[in-house]
Coordinates of C-alpha atoms in Angstrom, one line a residue:
X1 CA 0.0 0.0 0.0
X2 CA 1.5 3.3 -1.1
X3 CA 1.9 6.4 1.1
X4 CA -1.0 8.1 -0.8
X5 CA -3.4 5.3 0.0
X6 CA -2.4 5.3 3.6
X7 CA -3.0 9.1 3.8
X8 CA -6.4 8.8 2.2
X9 CA -7.3 5.9 4.6
X10 CA -6.2 7.9 7.7
X11 CA -8.1 11.0 6.4
X12 CA -11.3 8.8 6.1
X13 CA -10.8 7.6 9.7
X14 CA -10.3 11.1 11.0
X15 CA -13.3 12.4 9.1
X16 CA -15.4 9.5 10.5
X17 CA -14.3 10.2 14.0
X18 CA -15.1 13.9 13.7
X19 CA -18.5 13.1 12.3
X20 CA -19.1 10.6 15.2
X21 CA -18.0 13.2 17.8
X22 CA -20.3 15.8 16.2
X23 CA -23.3 13.4 16.3
X24 CA -22.7 12.5 19.9
X25 CA -22.3 16.2 20.8
X26 CA -25.7 16.9 19.2
X27 CA -27.8 14.0 20.3
X28 CA -26.1 12.4 23.3
X29 CA -23.5 14.8 24.7
X30 CA -23.7 13.4 28.3
X31 CA -21.8 10.4 27.0
X32 CA -18.7 12.7 26.9
X33 CA -19.1 13.3 30.6
X34 CA -18.5 9.7 31.4
X35 CA -14.8 9.9 30.4
X36 CA -11.9 11.8 31.9
X37 CA -11.8 15.4 30.7
X38 CA -14.9 14.7 28.6
X39 CA -16.0 18.2 29.2
X40 CA -13.6 19.3 26.5
X41 CA -15.5 17.3 23.8
X42 CA -18.7 18.6 25.4
X43 CA -17.6 22.2 24.9
X44 CA -16.0 21.6 21.5
X45 CA -19.3 20.3 20.1
X46 CA -21.2 23.5 21.1
X47 CA -22.7 22.5 24.4
X48 CA -23.0 25.1 27.2
X49 CA -20.3 25.7 29.7
X50 CA -20.1 25.0 32.5
X51 CA -21.7 21.6 31.6
X52 CA -24.1 21.8 34.6
X53 CA -25.5 25.2 33.6
X54 CA -28.8 25.3 31.7
X55 CA -30.9 28.2 30.5
X56 CA -34.0 25.9 30.0
X57 CA -35.8 27.3 33.0
X58 CA -35.9 30.7 31.2
X59 CA -36.3 30.2 27.5
X60 CA -39.5 30.2 25.5
X61 CA -41.4 31.8 28.4
X62 CA -40.7 28.7 30.5
X63 CA -40.4 31.1 33.5
X64 CA -44.2 31.5 33.5
X65 CA -44.4 27.9 34.7
X66 CA -42.5 28.3 37.9
X67 CA -41.5 32.0 38.6
X68 CA -44.2 33.7 40.7
X69 CA -45.2 37.3 41.4
X70 CA -43.1 38.6 44.3
X71 CA -40.2 36.3 43.7
X72 CA -36.5 37.5 43.9
X73 CA -33.9 36.3 41.5
X74 CA -30.4 36.9 42.7
X75 CA -28.3 37.0 39.5
X76 CA -24.9 38.0 40.7
X77 CA -21.8 37.7 38.5
X78 CA -19.6 34.7 39.1
X79 CA -17.3 35.1 42.1
X80 CA -18.9 38.4 42.9
X81 CA -20.7 37.5 46.1
X82 CA -23.6 35.4 44.8
X83 CA -23.9 33.1 47.9
X84 CA -23.4 36.1 50.2
X85 CA -26.4 37.9 48.6
X86 CA -28.5 34.8 48.6
X87 CA -27.9 34.5 52.4
X88 CA -28.5 38.2 53.0
X89 CA -31.8 37.9 51.0
X90 CA -32.9 34.9 53.1
X91 CA -32.0 36.7 56.4
X92 CA -34.0 39.7 55.3
X93 CA -37.1 37.6 54.6
X94 CA -36.8 35.9 57.9
X95 CA -35.7 39.0 59.8
X96 CA -32.6 37.1 60.9
X97 CA -34.5 34.3 62.7
X98 CA -32.5 31.3 61.8
X99 CA -33.9 29.2 64.6
X100 CA -37.4 29.3 63.3
X101 CA -36.3 29.2 59.7
X102 CA -33.0 27.3 59.6
X103 CA -30.7 27.7 56.7
X104 CA -29.6 24.1 56.2
X105 CA -28.0 24.4 52.8
X106 CA -27.9 27.3 50.3
X107 CA -29.3 25.1 47.5
X108 CA -32.2 24.0 49.8
X109 CA -33.3 27.5 50.8
X110 CA -32.4 29.5 47.7
X111 CA -32.4 27.1 44.8
X112 CA -29.8 27.4 42.0
X113 CA -32.6 26.7 39.5
X114 CA -30.2 26.7 36.4
X115 CA -27.9 24.1 37.9
X116 CA -28.5 20.6 36.6
X117 CA -28.3 18.1 39.5
X118 CA -28.0 15.0 37.3
X119 CA -26.3 14.8 33.9
X120 CA -29.0 14.1 31.3
X121 CA -31.9 15.2 33.4
X122 CA -34.3 17.5 31.6
X123 CA -35.6 20.8 33.1
X124 CA -39.1 19.3 33.1
X125 CA -37.9 16.4 35.3
X126 CA -36.0 18.6 37.7
X127 CA -38.8 21.2 38.0
X128 CA -41.1 18.4 39.2
X129 CA -38.4 17.3 41.7
X130 CA -38.0 20.7 43.2
X131 CA -41.7 20.4 44.2
X132 CA -41.9 16.7 45.2
X133 CA -38.5 15.7 46.7
X134 CA -38.5 14.7 50.3
X135 CA -35.1 14.9 52.2
X136 CA -33.7 11.9 54.2
X137 CA -35.1 13.3 57.5
X138 CA -38.6 13.5 56.0
X139 CA -38.6 17.2 55.4
X140 CA -40.3 18.2 52.1
X141 CA -37.6 20.2 50.1
X142 CA -40.3 22.6 49.0
X143 CA -40.9 23.6 52.6
X144 CA -37.3 25.0 52.8
X145 CA -37.4 27.2 49.7
X146 CA -41.2 27.9 49.4
X147 CA -42.2 28.3 53.1
X148 CA -45.7 29.7 53.5
X149 CA -44.3 32.4 55.9
X150 CA -41.8 33.8 53.4
X151 CA -42.8 37.1 51.9
X152 CA -40.8 36.1 48.7
X153 CA -39.0 33.2 47.3
X154 CA -35.3 33.4 46.4
X155 CA -33.6 31.8 43.3
X156 CA -30.0 31.9 42.2
X157 CA -28.9 32.7 38.7
X158 CA -25.8 33.8 36.8
X159 CA -27.6 34.9 33.6
X160 CA -28.3 38.3 32.2
X161 CA -31.4 40.2 30.9
X162 CA -33.1 38.9 27.7
X163 CA -33.3 42.5 26.3
X164 CA -29.7 42.2 25.2
X165 CA -28.9 38.6 24.4
X166 CA -29.5 37.1 27.8
X167 CA -32.4 35.0 29.0
X168 CA -33.8 36.7 32.2
X169 CA -37.1 38.4 31.5
X170 CA -36.6 41.6 33.4
X171 CA -39.1 43.7 31.5
X172 CA -41.6 40.9 30.9
X173 CA -41.7 40.1 34.6
X174 CA -42.2 43.4 36.3
X175 CA -43.8 41.5 39.2
X176 CA -40.5 39.8 40.0
X177 CA -37.4 41.6 41.5
X178 CA -33.8 41.0 40.3
X179 CA -30.7 41.6 42.4
X180 CA -27.5 41.9 40.4
X181 CA -24.0 42.5 41.6
X182 CA -20.6 42.8 39.8
X183 CA -17.1 43.0 41.0
X184 CA -13.7 44.4 39.9
X185 CA -12.8 42.1 37.0
X186 CA -9.3 41.2 38.0
X187 CA -10.5 40.5 41.6
X188 CA -13.1 38.2 40.1
X189 CA -10.5 36.3 38.0
X190 CA -8.3 36.0 41.1
X191 CA -11.1 34.5 43.1
X192 CA -11.8 31.9 40.3
X193 CA -8.3 30.5 40.6
X194 CA -8.9 28.6 43.9
X195 CA -12.6 28.2 43.3
X196 CA -12.0 25.7 40.4
X197 CA -10.0 23.5 42.7
X198 CA -12.5 23.8 45.5
X199 CA -15.0 21.5 43.8
X200 CA -15.2 17.9 45.2
X201 CA -13.7 15.0 43.2
X202 CA -17.1 13.4 43.2
X203 CA -18.7 16.4 41.6
X204 CA -15.9 16.8 39.1
X205 CA -16.1 13.2 38.0
X206 CA -19.9 13.5 37.4
X207 CA -19.2 16.4 35.0
X208 CA -16.5 14.9 32.9
X209 CA -13.6 16.4 34.8
X210 CA -15.0 19.9 35.1
X211 CA -13.9 22.2 36.7
X212 CA -10.4 21.0 35.8
X213 CA -8.0 20.2 38.6
X214 CA -5.1 22.5 39.3
X215 CA -2.2 22.4 36.9
X216 CA 0.1 22.2 39.9
X217 CA 1.3 25.7 39.8
X218 CA -0.6 28.8 40.9
X219 CA 0.8 30.9 38.0
X220 CA -0.4 28.4 35.4
X221 CA -3.9 28.3 36.9
X222 CA -3.9 32.1 37.1
X223 CA -3.0 32.5 33.4
X224 CA -5.6 30.0 32.4
X225 CA -8.4 31.7 34.2
X226 CA -7.2 35.1 32.9
X227 CA -7.4 33.9 29.3
X228 CA -10.8 32.2 29.8
X229 CA -12.5 35.4 31.0
X230 CA -11.1 37.6 28.2
X231 CA -13.2 38.1 25.0
X232 CA -13.0 34.9 23.0
X233 CA -12.5 32.8 26.2
X234 CA -15.2 30.3 27.2
X235 CA -16.2 32.4 30.2
X236 CA -15.9 35.9 28.7
X237 CA -19.6 36.6 29.3
X238 CA -19.1 36.1 33.1
X239 CA -17.7 39.6 33.3
X240 CA -17.7 41.6 30.2
X241 CA -21.1 40.5 28.8
X242 CA -22.7 40.4 32.3
X243 CA -21.7 44.0 33.1
X244 CA -22.9 45.5 29.8
X245 CA -26.3 43.7 30.0
X246 CA -27.1 44.5 33.6
X247 CA -25.8 48.1 33.2
X248 CA -28.4 48.6 30.5
X249 CA -31.1 47.3 32.8
X250 CA -29.9 49.2 36.0
X251 CA -32.8 51.7 35.9
X252 CA -35.5 49.2 35.5
X253 CA -37.8 49.6 38.6
X254 CA -37.5 45.9 39.5
X255 CA -33.7 45.8 39.3
X256 CA -31.1 46.6 41.9
X257 CA -27.6 46.6 40.5
X258 CA -24.8 46.7 43.2
X259 CA -21.1 46.4 43.4
X260 CA -19.2 43.9 45.6
X261 CA -16.7 46.5 46.8
X262 CA -19.4 48.8 48.1
X263 CA -21.1 45.9 50.0
X264 CA -17.8 44.9 51.5
X265 CA -17.2 48.5 52.7
X266 CA -20.7 49.0 54.0
X267 CA -22.6 45.8 54.7
X268 CA -25.1 47.5 57.0
X269 CA -26.0 50.1 54.5
X270 CA -26.4 47.5 51.8
X271 CA -28.7 45.3 53.9
X272 CA -30.8 48.3 54.5
X273 CA -30.8 49.1 50.8
X274 CA -31.7 45.6 49.8
X275 CA -34.5 45.4 52.4
X276 CA -36.0 48.6 51.1
X277 CA -35.8 47.2 47.5
X278 CA -37.6 44.0 48.8
X279 CA -40.2 46.1 50.7
X280 CA -39.3 44.6 54.0
X281 CA -39.2 46.8 57.1
X282 CA -36.5 46.0 59.6
X283 CA -36.0 47.2 63.1
X284 CA -32.5 48.3 64.2
X285 CA -32.3 45.2 66.3
X286 CA -33.2 43.0 63.3
X287 CA -30.7 44.8 61.2
X288 CA -28.0 44.2 63.8
X289 CA -28.7 40.5 63.7
X290 CA -28.6 40.2 59.9
X291 CA -25.4 42.2 59.6
X292 CA -23.7 40.0 62.2
X293 CA -24.9 36.7 60.6
X294 CA -24.0 37.9 57.1
X295 CA -20.4 38.9 58.2
X296 CA -17.5 37.0 56.8
X297 CA -16.5 35.6 60.2
X298 CA -20.1 34.3 60.9
X299 CA -20.4 32.7 57.4
X300 CA -17.0 31.1 57.6
X301 CA -18.0 29.6 61.0
X302 CA -21.1 28.2 59.3
X303 CA -19.3 27.3 56.0
X304 CA -21.0 23.8 55.8
X305 CA -24.2 25.6 54.8
X306 CA -22.7 27.0 51.6
X307 CA -21.3 23.9 49.9
X308 CA -24.3 23.3 47.5
X309 CA -26.0 20.0 48.1
X310 CA -27.7 18.4 45.0
X311 CA -31.1 17.5 46.5
X312 CA -32.6 16.4 43.2
X313 CA -29.9 13.7 42.7
X314 CA -30.5 10.9 45.3
X315 CA -27.5 9.0 43.9
X316 CA -25.2 11.9 44.9
X317 CA -24.4 11.8 48.6
X318 CA -22.0 14.8 48.8
X319 CA -21.8 18.4 47.9
X320 CA -20.5 20.3 44.9
X321 CA -17.8 22.0 47.0
X322 CA -15.2 20.7 49.4
X323 CA -15.5 21.8 53.1
X324 CA -14.5 25.4 53.3
X325 CA -14.4 25.7 49.5
X326 CA -16.5 28.8 49.1
X327 CA -16.1 31.1 52.1
X328 CA -13.0 33.0 51.3
X329 CA -12.3 36.5 52.5
X330 CA -12.8 38.1 49.1
X331 CA -10.3 40.9 49.5
X332 CA -10.7 44.0 47.4
X333 CA -7.6 44.6 45.2
X334 CA -6.6 40.9 45.1
X335 CA -6.2 40.9 41.3
X336 CA -3.5 43.6 41.4
X337 CA -1.4 41.3 43.7
X338 CA -1.9 38.2 41.4
X339 CA -1.5 39.5 37.9
X340 CA 1.5 41.0 36.2
X341 CA 1.6 44.7 35.1
X342 CA 1.4 43.5 31.5
X343 CA -1.8 41.5 32.3
X344 CA -3.3 44.4 34.2
X345 CA -2.7 46.7 31.2
X346 CA -4.2 44.1 28.8
X347 CA -7.3 43.8 31.0
X348 CA -7.7 47.5 31.4
X349 CA -7.4 48.0 27.6
X350 CA -10.2 45.5 27.0
X351 CA -12.4 47.1 29.6
X352 CA -11.9 50.5 28.0
X353 CA -12.7 49.1 24.5
X354 CA -15.8 47.3 25.6
X355 CA -17.2 49.7 28.2
X356 CA -16.4 53.1 26.9
X357 CA -19.6 53.5 24.9
X358 CA -21.6 53.2 28.2
X359 CA -20.9 56.3 30.3
X360 CA -20.2 55.4 33.9
X361 CA -19.8 51.7 33.4
X362 CA -16.0 51.6 33.3
X363 CA -15.6 53.3 36.6
X364 CA -18.5 51.4 38.2
X365 CA -17.2 48.0 37.1
X366 CA -13.8 48.7 38.5
X367 CA -14.6 50.4 41.7
X368 CA -18.3 50.6 42.3
X369 CA -19.8 53.8 43.7
X370 CA -23.0 55.6 42.8
X371 CA -24.2 55.8 39.2
X372 CA -26.8 57.9 37.3

């Protein structure tokens, strides 16, 4: 057999493999998740990343089937204080009474509705399970997130408004409130570095090796996260797209758009602001209790509540995160300590290019503060 014949034969094999991978990616992508680092093929064939995120609860007016008038959607940017704001929102609706209304797990009390609990499970199946699942101790799951005493229900999201390419129906659902929060971009990237490695091995194995384990060196991990959040990276919408879309929606009457740095500097003022937005009156004593319980020290002492159980997956007996994997100090300015001057300049140039047409956004995204 001549070299030309061998080359043609190999080309046919490669073409066949590519076609097979494409078909699997379209019709049975969860097969990729059964192998080590299968998330790479999952992503290469056009499936959403992370592989456990799904927009199905929102698209084609699906929100009408589960989202109720008066609900709160906490759609904070990744690593910008999402779990913190979920807990604050819960404390406000219970006026800080965690004895009468215990916060057992963040995914029990404030469901991450977009997070698929089991690979291959449809949204229709999981929507039913949110309402019918009974926990091992006999407690109906629905009682923890849809308690009859709650003035509003709380749901977690990371998505953006549908008015500008996102999926969240900010204008169509004036009867629902949306709490958004961003963070300095380099601080966000810096926070993502240890967060990837904070996921449990059990969770990572279930999702085809995602998030990937540490490369072994902090510098390599930092460079990888940096590139992934830049335009063209698989997570670029986490910061750049998120900020533009929520900035455009900031004046909607049912939207409160905050900045992580401002909340860190003045938690009491922000609890008061969020309570006013949610139309909940708090006494000074209740405010004191909430601020104390939502402090970093208090949340760290109760870190087991913030590891994200998967209540809709009875075969999964752990949490998404390792013990202590979420409650970090979240220092302001961390990104400047992590990334080189060259990387800081590159990031700043991208911010200026993408945010300059929106007056005020550049300064707000970097440092917070008031906006018009």
